[in-house]
XYZ file of C-alpha atoms in Angstrom:
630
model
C 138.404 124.234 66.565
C 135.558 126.175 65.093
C 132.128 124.366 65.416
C 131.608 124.005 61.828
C 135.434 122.554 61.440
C 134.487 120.267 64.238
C 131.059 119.099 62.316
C 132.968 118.212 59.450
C 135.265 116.112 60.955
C 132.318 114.547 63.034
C 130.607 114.126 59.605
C 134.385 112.526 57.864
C 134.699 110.020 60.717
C 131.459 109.143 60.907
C 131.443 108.130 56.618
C 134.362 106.242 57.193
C 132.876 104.731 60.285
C 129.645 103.933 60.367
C 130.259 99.940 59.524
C 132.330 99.115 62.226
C 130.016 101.859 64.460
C 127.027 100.002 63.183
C 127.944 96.407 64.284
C 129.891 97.525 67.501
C 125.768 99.514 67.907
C 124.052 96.566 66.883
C 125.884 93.824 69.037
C 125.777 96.161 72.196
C 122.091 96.194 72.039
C 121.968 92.460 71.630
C 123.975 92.252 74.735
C 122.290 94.637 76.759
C 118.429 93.080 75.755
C 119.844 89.546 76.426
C 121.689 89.806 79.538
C 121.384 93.011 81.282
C 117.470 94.071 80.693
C 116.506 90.744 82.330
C 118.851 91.571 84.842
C 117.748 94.961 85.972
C 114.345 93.183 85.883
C 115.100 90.600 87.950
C 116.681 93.001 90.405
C 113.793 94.997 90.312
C 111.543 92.062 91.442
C 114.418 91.410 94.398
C 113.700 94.859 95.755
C 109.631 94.075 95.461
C 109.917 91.284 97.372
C 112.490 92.895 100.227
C 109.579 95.039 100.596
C 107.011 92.862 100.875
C 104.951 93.603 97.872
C 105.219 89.703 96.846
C 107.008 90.745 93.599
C 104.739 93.243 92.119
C 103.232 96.631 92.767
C 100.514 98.673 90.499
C 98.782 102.262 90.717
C 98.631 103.676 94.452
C 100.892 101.213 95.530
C 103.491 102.839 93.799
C 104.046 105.750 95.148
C 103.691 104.257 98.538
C 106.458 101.794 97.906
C 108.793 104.295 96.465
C 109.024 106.345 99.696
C 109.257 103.380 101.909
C 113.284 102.993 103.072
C 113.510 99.784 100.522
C 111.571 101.604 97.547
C 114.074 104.670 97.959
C 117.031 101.707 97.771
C 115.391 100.437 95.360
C 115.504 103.990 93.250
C 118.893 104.237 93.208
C 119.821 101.039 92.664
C 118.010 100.808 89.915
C 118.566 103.914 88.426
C 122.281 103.588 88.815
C 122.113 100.248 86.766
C 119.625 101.797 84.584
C 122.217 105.216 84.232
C 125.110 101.738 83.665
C 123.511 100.553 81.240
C 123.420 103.943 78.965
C 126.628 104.498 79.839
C 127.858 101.174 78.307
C 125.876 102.219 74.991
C 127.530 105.205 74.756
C 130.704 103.991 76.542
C 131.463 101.124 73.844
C 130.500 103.700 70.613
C 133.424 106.028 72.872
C 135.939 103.223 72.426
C 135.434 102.251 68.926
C 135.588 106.155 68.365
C 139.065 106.351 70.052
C 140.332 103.419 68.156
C 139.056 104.762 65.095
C 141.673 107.671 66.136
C 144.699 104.868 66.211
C 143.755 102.333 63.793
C 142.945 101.351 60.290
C 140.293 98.610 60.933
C 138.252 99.090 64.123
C 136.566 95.758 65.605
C 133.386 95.505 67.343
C 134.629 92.685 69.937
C 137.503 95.135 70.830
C 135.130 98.057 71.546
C 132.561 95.967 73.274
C 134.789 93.560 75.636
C 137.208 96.996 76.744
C 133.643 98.534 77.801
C 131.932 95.769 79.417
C 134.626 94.601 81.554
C 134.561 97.967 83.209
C 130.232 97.451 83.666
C 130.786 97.315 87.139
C 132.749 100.911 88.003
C 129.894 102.377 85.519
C 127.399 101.370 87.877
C 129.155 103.135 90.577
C 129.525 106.100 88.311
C 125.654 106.174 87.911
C 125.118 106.025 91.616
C 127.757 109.161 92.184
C 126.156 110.806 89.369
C 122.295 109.802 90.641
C 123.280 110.847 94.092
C 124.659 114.017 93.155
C 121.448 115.068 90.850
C 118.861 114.367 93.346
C 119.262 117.788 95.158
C 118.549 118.914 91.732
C 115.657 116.402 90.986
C 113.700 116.778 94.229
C 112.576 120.523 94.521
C 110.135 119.949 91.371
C 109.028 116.966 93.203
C 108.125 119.009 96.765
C 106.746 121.745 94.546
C 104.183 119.383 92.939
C 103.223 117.604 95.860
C 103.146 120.969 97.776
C 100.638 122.802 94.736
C 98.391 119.335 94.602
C 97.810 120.116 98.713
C 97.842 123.489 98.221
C 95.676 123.707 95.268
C 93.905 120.839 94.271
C 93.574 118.385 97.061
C 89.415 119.804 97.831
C 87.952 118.373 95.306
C 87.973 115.091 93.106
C 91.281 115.167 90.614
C 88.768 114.177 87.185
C 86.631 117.450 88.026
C 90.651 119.391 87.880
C 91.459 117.434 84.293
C 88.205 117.908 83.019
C 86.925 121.924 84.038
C 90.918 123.354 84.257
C 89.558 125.861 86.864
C 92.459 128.870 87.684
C 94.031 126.746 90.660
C 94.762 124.162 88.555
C 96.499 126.175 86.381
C 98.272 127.903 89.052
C 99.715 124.598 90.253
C 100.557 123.887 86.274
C 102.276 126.434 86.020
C 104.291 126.430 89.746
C 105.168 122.940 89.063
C 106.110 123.726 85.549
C 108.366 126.743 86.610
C 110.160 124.288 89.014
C 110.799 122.263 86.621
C 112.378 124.179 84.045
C 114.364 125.708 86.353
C 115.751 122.013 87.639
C 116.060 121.399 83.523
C 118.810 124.279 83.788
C 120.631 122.921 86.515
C 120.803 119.746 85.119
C 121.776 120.658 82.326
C 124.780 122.338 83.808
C 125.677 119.862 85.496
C 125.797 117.214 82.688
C 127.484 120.085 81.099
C 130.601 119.904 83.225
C 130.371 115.866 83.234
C 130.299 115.933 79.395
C 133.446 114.637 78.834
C 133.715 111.785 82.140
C 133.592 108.895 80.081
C 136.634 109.228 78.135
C 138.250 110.229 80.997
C 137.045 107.279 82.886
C 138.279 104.828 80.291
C 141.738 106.276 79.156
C 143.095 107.617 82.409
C 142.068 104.718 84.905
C 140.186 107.263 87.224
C 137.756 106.420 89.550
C 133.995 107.592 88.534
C 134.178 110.529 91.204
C 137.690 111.565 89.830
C 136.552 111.145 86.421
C 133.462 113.648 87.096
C 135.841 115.985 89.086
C 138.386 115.661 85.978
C 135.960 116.248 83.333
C 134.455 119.323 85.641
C 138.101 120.765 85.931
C 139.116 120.083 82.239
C 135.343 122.139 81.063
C 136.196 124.803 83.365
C 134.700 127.782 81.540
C 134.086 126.393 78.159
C 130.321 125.186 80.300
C 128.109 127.394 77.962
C 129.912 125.992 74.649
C 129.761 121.874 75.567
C 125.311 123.208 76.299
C 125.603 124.572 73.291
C 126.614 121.177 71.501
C 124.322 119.222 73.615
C 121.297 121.590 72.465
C 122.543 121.168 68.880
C 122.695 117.574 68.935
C 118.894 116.927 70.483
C 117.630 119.539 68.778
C 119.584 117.854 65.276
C 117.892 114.399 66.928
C 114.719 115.422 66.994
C 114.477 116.986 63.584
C 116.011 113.791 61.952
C 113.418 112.358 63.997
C 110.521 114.509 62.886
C 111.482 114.281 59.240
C 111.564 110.101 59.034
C 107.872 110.658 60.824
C 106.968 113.292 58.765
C 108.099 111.243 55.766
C 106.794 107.741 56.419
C 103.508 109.315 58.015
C 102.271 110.328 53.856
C 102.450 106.402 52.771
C 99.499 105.296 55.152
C 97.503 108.489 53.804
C 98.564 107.356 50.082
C 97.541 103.827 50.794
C 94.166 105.059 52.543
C 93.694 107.469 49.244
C 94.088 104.855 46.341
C 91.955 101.922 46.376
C 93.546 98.624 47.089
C 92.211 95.468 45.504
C 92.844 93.564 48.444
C 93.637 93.434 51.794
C 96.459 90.810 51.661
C 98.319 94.087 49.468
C 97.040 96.046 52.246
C 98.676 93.657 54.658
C 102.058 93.667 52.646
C 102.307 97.221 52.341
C 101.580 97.559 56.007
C 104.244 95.055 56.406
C 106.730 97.018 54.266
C 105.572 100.402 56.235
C 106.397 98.292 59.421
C 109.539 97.658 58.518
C 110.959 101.096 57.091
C 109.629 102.597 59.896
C 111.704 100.299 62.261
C 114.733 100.797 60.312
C 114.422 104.694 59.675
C 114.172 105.117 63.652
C 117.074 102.798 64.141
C 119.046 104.641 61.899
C 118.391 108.126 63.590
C 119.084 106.944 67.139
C 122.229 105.138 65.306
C 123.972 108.260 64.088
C 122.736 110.309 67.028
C 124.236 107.809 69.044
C 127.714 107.535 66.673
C 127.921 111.409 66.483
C 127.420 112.359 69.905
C 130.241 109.588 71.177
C 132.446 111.274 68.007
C 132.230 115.105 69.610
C 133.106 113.560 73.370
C 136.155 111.901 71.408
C 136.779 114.968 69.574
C 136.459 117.492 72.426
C 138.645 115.543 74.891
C 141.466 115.008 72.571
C 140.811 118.760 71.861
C 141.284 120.388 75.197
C 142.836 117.966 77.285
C 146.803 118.510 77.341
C 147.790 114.982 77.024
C 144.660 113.063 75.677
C 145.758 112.394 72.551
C 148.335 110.002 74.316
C 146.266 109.030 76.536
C 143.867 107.660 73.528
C 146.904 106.248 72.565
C 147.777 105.059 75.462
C 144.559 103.313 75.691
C 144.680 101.125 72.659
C 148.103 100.053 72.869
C 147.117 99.163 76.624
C 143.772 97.972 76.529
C 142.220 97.075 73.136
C 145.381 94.896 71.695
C 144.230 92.432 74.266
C 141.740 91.606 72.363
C 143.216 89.832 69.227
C 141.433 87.549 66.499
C 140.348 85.079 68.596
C 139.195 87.476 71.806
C 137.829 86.842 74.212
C 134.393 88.176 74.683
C 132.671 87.240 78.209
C 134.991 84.823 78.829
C 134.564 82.985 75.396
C 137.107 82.263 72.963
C 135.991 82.919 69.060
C 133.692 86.017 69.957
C 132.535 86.390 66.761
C 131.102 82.246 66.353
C 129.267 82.866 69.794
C 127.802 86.813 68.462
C 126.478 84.807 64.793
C 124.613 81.844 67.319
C 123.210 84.440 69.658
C 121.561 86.749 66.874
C 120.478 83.373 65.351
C 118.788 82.434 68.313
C 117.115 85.205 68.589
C 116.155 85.163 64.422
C 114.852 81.701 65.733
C 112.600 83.208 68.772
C 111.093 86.122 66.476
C 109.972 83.715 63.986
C 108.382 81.616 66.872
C 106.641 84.063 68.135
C 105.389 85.664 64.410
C 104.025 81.932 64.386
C 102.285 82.235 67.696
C 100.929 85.778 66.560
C 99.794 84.668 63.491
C 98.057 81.244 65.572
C 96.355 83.252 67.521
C 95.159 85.662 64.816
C 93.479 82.690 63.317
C 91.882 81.494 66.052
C 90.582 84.580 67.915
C 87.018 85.526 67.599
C 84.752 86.722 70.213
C 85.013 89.279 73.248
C 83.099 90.729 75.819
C 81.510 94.053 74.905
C 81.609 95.742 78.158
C 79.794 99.170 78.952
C 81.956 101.854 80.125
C 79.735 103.312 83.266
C 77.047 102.741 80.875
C 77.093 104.051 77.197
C 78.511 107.006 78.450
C 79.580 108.482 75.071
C 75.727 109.282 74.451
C 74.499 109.783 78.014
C 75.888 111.013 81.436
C 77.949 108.314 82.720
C 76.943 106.076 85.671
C 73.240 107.181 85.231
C 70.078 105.058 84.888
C 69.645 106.884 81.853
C 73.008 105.426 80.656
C 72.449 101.999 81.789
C 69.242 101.677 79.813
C 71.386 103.037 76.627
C 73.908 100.076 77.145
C 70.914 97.421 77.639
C 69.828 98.694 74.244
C 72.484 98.532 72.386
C 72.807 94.716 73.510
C 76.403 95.314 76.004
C 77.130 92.063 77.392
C 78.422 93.993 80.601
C 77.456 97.150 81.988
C 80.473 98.845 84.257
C 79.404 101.166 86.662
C 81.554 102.992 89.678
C 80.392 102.786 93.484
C 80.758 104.407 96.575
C 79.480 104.015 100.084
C 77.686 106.875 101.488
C 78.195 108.268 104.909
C 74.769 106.111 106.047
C 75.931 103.149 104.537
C 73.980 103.427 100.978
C 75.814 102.215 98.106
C 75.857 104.844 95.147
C 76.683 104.670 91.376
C 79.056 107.777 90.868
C 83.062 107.519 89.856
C 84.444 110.824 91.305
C 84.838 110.997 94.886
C 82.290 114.231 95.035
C 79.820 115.704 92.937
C 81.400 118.590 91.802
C 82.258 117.609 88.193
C 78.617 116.088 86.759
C 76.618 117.743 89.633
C 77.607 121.599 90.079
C 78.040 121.002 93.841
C 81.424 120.158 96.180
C 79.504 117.416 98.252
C 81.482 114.589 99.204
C 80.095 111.025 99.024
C 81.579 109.957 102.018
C 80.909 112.997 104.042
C 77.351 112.988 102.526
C 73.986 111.004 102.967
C 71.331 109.632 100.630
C 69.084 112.146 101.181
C 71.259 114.958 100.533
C 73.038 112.803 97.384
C 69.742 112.153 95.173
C 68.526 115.421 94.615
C 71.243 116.225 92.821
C 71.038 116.627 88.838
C 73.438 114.383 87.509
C 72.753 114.484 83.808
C 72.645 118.489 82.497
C 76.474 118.541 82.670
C 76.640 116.065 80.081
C 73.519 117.521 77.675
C 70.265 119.166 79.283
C 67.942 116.815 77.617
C 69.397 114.521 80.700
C 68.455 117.166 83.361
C 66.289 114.712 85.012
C 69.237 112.470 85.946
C 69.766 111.325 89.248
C 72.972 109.674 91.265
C 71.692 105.676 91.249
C 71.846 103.381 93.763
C 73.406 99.908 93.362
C 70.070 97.763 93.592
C 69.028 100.277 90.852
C 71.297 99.155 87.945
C 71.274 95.771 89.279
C 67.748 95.505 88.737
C 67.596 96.962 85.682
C 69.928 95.384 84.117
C 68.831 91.554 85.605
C 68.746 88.543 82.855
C 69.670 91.584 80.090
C 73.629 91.957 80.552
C 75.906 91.603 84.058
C 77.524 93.989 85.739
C 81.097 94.722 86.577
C 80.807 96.700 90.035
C 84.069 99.018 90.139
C 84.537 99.349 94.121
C 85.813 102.751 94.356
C 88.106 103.898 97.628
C 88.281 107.485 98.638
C 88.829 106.633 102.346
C 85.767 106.994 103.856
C 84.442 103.076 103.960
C 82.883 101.215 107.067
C 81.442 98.478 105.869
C 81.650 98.753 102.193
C 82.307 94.825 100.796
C 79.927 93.644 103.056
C 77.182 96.091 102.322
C 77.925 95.420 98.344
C 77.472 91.886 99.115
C 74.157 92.137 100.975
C 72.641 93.524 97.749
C 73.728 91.456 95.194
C 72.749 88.303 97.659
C 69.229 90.257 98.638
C 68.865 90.433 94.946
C 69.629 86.578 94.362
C 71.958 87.942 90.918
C 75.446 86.753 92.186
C 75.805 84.887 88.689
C 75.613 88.430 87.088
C 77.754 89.890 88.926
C 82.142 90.488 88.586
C 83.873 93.067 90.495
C 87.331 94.571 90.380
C 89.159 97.951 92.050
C 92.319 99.726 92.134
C 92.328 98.675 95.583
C 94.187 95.002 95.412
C 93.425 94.761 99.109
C 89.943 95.578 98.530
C 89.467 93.192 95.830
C 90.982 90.346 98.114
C 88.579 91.366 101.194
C 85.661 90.888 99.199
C 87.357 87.535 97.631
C 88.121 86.257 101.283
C 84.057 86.842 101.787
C 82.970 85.299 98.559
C 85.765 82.786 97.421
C 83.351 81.319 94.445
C 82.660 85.162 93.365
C 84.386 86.622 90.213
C 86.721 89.326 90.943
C 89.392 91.277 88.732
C 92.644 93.853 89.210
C 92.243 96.987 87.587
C 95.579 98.350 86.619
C 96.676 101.091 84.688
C 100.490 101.447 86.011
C 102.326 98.086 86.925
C 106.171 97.342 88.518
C 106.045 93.165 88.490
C 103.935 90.713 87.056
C 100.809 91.203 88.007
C 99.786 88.010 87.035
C 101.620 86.430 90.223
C 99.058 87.610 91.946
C 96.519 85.002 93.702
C 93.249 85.512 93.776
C 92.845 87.773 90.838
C 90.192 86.080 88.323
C 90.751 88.522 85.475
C 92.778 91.742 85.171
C 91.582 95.026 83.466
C 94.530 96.684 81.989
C 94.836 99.790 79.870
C 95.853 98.946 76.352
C 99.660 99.667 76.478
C 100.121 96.619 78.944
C 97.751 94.283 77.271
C 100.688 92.697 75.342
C 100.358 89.358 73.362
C 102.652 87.566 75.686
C 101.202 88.854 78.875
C 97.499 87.580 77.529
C 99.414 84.730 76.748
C 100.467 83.997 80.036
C 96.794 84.857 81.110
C 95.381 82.462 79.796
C 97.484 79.667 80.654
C 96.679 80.788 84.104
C 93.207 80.394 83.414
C 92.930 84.489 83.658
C 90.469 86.480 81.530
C 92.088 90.148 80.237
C 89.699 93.010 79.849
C 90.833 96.317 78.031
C 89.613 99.912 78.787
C 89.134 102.112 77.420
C 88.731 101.396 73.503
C 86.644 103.897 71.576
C 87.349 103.206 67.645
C 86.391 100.190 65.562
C 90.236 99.292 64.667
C 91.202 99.442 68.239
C 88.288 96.315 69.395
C 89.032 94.055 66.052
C 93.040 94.492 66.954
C 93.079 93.764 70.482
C 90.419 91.007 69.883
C 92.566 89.425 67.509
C 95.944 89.862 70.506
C 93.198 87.653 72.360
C 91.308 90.627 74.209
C 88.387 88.589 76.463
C 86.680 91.588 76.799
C 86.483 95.582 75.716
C 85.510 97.759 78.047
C 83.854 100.901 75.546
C 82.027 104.094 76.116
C 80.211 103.263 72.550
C 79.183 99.673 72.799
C 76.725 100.065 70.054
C 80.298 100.480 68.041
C 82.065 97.887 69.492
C 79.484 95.049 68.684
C 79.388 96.057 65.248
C 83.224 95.837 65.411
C 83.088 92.396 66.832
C 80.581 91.447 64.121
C 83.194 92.393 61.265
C 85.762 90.915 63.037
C 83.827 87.286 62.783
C 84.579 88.324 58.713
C 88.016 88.511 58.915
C 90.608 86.212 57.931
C 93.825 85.362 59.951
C 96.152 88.108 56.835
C 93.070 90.443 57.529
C 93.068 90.677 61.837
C 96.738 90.691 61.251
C 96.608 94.181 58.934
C 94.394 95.540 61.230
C 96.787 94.432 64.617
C 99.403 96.034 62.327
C 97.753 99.370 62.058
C 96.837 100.086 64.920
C 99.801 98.826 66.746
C 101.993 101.390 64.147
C 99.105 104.264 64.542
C 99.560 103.911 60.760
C 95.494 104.472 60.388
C 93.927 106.961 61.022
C 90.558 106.034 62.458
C 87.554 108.405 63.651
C 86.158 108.254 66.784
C 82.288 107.298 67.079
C 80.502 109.809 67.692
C 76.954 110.229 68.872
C 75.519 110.866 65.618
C 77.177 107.827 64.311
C 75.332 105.675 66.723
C 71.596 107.499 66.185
């Protein structure tokens, strides 16, 4: 069949379709988020606590687990239920498609309960399929590793992001070539496996014969099913583009006219919020219904006996599955479906109540200086510090290190390449050969007199004015670094103005195990777990996409304090003040009070716009800029 005969008939099916499509969609989803999402996550935690992570791993840790013998089980266990899980999406749309084929009247239950029973055998298909990819997969993944060593491993990774010298483009573009490359073989390969779910589900076959089948039954027409599969995500992404592209001009038209109010600001918002939601449901619906439609189509095409098969396959399998199916082992499918999605109606509009409790009742945060006011001087300076006392932070954050003769310095980056010029590393490098170097005329040269600062520095100049939050940095290289930290805030009698926090959750517990009445916090910017299992931890600074309402929730019930980094925009500190933010860490705390001050203004309808647009990015908001605060 010519490819514009077979888009018309994808197009015909799919109009006289899309009801039962959209409620076989709809209910598989429910499924999946109410039984098999908390599943994966629960096995997921399992495989943390095999390997002795006590249920939770973040940042380094990560990596380190994942090439330990249970993290690499762990991989493909998970991925195959992950790869299951897709399958059963698409596998249950591939049904209702076939009996579409047979039948007048196509029924959800039918399509979902022949699908699910077979759950199992897809997970084994994901594993053969997982298993047979990662020869693919891992090239791009040596090639990487192999250019950071090469390439990049001399000097500090923030000096590579922030300069782009020629070897870090070189390893861009090695890593990139491996990768598209691997993109091409994969794509063959899915090619040839196009067609392994129908095949799976019609013919009985194993998930190995099914892949060999659907290989075999391809044969040469390889380039043509690429060909579809580049047509339908690049038809995806358009579809996708154009809802954006639409719904992104109401925000500007709502920003353009002036409202009367913000409660109409808060229902358009609301409105925006909601055709939004739908429109993107609606493209991954009919991507979804079309691409299960052309497998359906092409394997009744060029197999020899599908179309009997399909046959075959609803005489044998869906009429099982009369009026009063079963569905999970449930008489009246339907009855239990309608209580489910009310139940879950029921726990939405709980938690739009919480939201909306906590909106009212959320009102103050920290204002906490990133390394100082570093958007209007160079970062972890004295010269930044005094900028953050001035503008009235409540916290000034600052970075340190211990030198190779035991001094405690004030610098992020594990050398002094990026803000000093030079390739001297902190741990390889004394105090005397650290603080002649200018620190400041990277950033502006009105700051060429900047100099690295020791700890006892910023502590003293910032005592009875704001605390500190002392970032303890790792780069390998530490002797004696808690207990040196702790001899200086003790010498300086200021442990009540202290908090610390790392990366580093074993350094954070050392210096806990020292100083068990001390304050001491997580930083986290990647997270497998619950973090807040941990003990020990007396608030956790997360980066804005896990600072959730729940997980602040379940913070605070803890007795945990949440602190966000890095927020930069007005918006951002009223809307994650008002998802109960306890503090905001900010390169422009000048900004951030004034934030907080208009925040106090608000009203619960207000805080809730505002969570609203910047949750949706439906705002668009300027960054502060050093002008702004002059």
């Amino acid at each position: 069949m010519e490819p514009r005969a077979r888009i018309r008939m994808m197009v015909r099916d799919l109009g006289r379709l899309w009801k039962p499509f959209l409620v076989t969609d709809v209910l598989t989803k429910l499924l999946v988020f109410a039984i098999l999402a908390p599943g994966t996550a629960l096995a997921a935690s399992l495989f943390l606590w095999l390997g002795g992570r006590g249920g939770v791993i973040a940042d380094e840790e990560i990596l380190d687990f994942a090439l330990s013998p249970v993290g690499l089980l762990a991989i493909l266990s998970l991925g195959s239920l992950t790869l299951a899980v897709i399958f059963l999406e698409h596998a249950v749309l591939v049904v209702a498609a076939m009996l579409g084929r047979e039948r007048e009247q196509v029924r959800a239950r039918d399509a979902i309960w022949s699908a699910a029973r077979r759950f199992p055998s897809l997970i084994h298909l994901g594993l053969a399929m997982l298993l047979r990819a990662l020869p693919i997969l891992l090239p791009p993944l040596l090639v990487a590793g192999g250019a950071y060593v090469w390439l990049l491993a001399e000097l500090d990774i923030n000096f590579y992001l922030a300069v782009r010298p020629p070897e870090w483009r070189l390893a861009l573009l090695l890593a990139g070539w491996t990768t598209f490359v691997a993109a091409l073989f994969m794509l063959r390969l899915a090619a040839g496996w196009f067609l392994a779910i129908p095949i799976f589900l019609t013919e009985r076959s194993s998930p190995r014969t099914a892949l060999a089948a659907s290989r075999e039954l391809i044969g040469g027409r390889r380039f043509q099913v690429i060909g579809w599969i580049l047509g339908w995500v690049v038809a995806t992404l358009l579809a996708g583009v154009f809802v954006t592209a639409v719904l992104s001009l109401v925000p500007r038209l709502v920003s353009a006219s002036e409202l009367p109010s913000l409660a109409l600001a808060a229902a358009v918002l609301t409105v925006l919020f909601l055709v939004t939601a739908a429109g993107n449901a609606l493209v991954s619906f009919f991507s979804a219904s079309a691409l299960a439609l052309l497998v359906v189509g092409l394997y009744e095409e060029w197999g020899e006996d599908s179309a009997d098969g399909i046959r075959a396959f609803v005489a044998r399998d869906s009429i099982r599955t009369p009026g009063s199916a079963r569905l999970g082992g449930f008489r009246h499918g339907k009855a239990v479906l309608t209580a489910g999605a009310l139940a879950l109606a029921l726990v939405g509009g709980l938690g739009v109540a919480e939201i909306m409790d906590r909106l009212g009742g959320r009102d103050e945060a920290l204002v906490i200086a990133h390394r100082g006011s570093s958007a209007d001087a160079p970062e972890n300076t004295m010269a930044a510090v005094r900028l953050a006392l001035d503008q009235e932070a409540d916290w000034i954050e600052i970075d340190v290190q211990e030198a190779a003769d035991g001094r405690i310095v004030v610098i992020h980056d594990r050398d002094l390449k990026r803000v000093g010029g030079v390739g001297l590393r902190i741990g390889a490098a004394t105090w005397p050969e650290i603080a002649p170097v200018d620190v400041g005329s990277w950033f502006a040269p009105s700051f060429s007199g900047e100099r690295v600062p020791l700890l006892e520095d910023v502590l003293e100049a910032s005592r009875d004015r704001a605390g500190v939050v002392i970032e303890l940095k790792y780069y390998g290289h530490e002797q004696d670094f808690e207990r040196r930290v702790v001899e200086i805030v003790e010498r300086l009698e200021m442990e009540d103005q202290v908090k610390f926090m790392s990366l580093k959750l074993s350094g954070v517990r050392a210096l806990k195990s020292m100083r068990p009445d001390w304050t001491v916090g997580l930083l986290t910017a990647v997270a497998v777990g619950d973090i807040l299992r941990l003990d020990g931890i007396d608030f956790h600074a997360v980066n804005a996409g896990l600072a959730t309402i729940p997980f602040m929730r379940r913070a605070h019930a803890r007795g945990i304090d949440v602190y966000i980094w890095t927020v930069n925009n007005p918006l951002s500190v009223s809307a994650l003040t008002a998802k109960g933010a306890d503090g905001i860490i900010t390169d422009v705390p000048a900004a951030a009070n004034r934030a907080l001050a208009e925040h106090l203004e608000l009203s619960a309808l207000e805080r809730l716009v505002f969570l609203l647009a910047y949750s949706l990015e439906l705002v668009e908001v300027e960054e502060p800029s050093s002008e702004d605060e002059a």
